[in-house]
mmCIF file of C-alpha atoms in Angstrom:
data_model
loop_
_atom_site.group_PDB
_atom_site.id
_atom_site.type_symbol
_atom_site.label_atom_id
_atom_site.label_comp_id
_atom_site.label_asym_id
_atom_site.label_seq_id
_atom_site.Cartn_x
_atom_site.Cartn_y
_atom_site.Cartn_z
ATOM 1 C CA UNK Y 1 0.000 0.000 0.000
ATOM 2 C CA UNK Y 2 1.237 3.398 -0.393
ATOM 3 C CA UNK Y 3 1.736 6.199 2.392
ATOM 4 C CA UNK Y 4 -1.496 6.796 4.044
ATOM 5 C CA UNK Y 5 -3.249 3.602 3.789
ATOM 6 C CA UNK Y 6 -2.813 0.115 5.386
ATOM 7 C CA UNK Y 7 -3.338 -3.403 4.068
ATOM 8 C CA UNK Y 8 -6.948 -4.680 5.235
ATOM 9 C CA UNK Y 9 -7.475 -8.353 3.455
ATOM 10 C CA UNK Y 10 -6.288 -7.954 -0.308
ATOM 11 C CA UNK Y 11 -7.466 -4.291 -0.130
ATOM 12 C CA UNK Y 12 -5.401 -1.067 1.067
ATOM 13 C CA UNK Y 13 -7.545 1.109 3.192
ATOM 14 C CA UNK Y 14 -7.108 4.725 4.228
ATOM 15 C CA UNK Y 15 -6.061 5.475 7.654
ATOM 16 C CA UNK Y 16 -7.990 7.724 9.610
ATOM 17 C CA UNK Y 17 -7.255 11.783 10.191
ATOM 18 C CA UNK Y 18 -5.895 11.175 13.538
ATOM 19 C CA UNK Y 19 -3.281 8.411 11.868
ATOM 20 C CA UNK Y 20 -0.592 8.062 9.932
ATOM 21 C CA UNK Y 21 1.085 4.951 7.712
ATOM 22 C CA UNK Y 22 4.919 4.584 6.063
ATOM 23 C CA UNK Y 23 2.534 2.596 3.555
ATOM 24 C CA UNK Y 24 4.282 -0.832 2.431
ATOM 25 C CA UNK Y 25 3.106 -3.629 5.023
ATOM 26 C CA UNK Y 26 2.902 -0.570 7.724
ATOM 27 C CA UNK Y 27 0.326 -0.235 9.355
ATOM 28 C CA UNK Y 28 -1.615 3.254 10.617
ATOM 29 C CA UNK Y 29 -0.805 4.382 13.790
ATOM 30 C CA UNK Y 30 -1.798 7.301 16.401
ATOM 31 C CA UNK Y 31 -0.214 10.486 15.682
ATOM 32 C CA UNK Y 32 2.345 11.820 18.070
ATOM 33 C CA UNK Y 33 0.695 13.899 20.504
ATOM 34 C CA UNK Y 34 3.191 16.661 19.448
ATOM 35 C CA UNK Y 35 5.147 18.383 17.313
ATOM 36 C CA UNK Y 36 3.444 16.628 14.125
ATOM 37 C CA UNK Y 37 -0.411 16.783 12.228
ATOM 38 C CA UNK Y 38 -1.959 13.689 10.778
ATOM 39 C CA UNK Y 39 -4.183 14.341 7.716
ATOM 40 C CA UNK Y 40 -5.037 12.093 5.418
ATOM 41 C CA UNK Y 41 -3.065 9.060 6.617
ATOM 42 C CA UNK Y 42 0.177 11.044 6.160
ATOM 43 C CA UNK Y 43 2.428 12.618 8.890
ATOM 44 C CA UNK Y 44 3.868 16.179 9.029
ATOM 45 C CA UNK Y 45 6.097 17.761 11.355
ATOM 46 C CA UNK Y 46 5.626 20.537 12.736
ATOM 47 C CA UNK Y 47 8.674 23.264 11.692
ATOM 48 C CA UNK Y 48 11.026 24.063 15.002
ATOM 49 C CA UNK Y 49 10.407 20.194 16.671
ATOM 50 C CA UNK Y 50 13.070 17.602 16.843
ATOM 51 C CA UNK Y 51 14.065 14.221 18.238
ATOM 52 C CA UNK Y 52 15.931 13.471 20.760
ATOM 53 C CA UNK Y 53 19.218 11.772 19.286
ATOM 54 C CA UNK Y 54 18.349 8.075 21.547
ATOM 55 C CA UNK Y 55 15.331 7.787 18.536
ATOM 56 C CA UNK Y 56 17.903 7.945 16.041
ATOM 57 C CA UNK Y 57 16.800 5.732 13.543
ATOM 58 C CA UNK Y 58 13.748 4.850 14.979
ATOM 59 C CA UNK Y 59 10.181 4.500 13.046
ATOM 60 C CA UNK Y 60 8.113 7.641 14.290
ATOM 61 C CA UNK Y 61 4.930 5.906 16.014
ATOM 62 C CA UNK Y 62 2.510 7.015 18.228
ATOM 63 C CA UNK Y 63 4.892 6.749 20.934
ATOM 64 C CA UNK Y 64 7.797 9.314 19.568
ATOM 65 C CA UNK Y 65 8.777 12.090 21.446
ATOM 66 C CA UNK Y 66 8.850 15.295 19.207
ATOM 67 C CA UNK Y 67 10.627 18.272 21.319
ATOM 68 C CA UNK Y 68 10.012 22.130 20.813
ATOM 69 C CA UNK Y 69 13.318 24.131 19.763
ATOM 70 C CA UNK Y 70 14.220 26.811 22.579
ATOM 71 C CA UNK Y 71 16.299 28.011 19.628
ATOM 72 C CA UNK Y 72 14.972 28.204 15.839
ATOM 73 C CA UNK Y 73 18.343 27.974 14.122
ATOM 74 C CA UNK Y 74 19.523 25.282 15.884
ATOM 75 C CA UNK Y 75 16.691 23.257 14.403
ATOM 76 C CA UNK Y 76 17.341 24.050 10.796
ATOM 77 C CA UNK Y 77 17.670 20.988 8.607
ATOM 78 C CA UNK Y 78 20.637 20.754 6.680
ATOM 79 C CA UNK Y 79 19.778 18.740 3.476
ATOM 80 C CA UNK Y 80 23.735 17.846 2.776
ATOM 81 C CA UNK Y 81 23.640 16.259 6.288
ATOM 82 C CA UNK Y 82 20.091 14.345 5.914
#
């Protein structure tokens, strides 16, 4: 199944608003309860959140914690180093 939906049967089914799926065999789960919006079956996070470097590598589930940035430029994204 692609992002957003989750295999039900032999049929790929939308997750709801308040979840998100990888898509693949993935199934939908919760949202975090912050630092991220779930529309659609697909996951955004929220600009000026981050993880905490122990979730390195780490699926994001309902479970992830998503910190606030006391400082906006230290939570830039640097594309060369994604």
């Amino acid at each position: 199944c692609e992002a957003g939906y989750q295999a039900v049967d032999v049929v790929c089914v939308k997750c709801a608003d308040s979840q998100f799926s990888t898509g693949g065999s993935a199934p939908c789960v919760a949202c975090p309860p912050r630092g991220a919006t779930c529309t659609g079956g697909r996951i955004t996070l929220l600009p000026n959140f981050f993880r905490p470097p122990q979730e390195a590598g780490q699926p994001l589930t309902s479970t992830s914690e998503l910190h606030g940035c006391f400082n906006a430029e230290a939570c830039t994204l640097n594309p060369a180093t994604a």
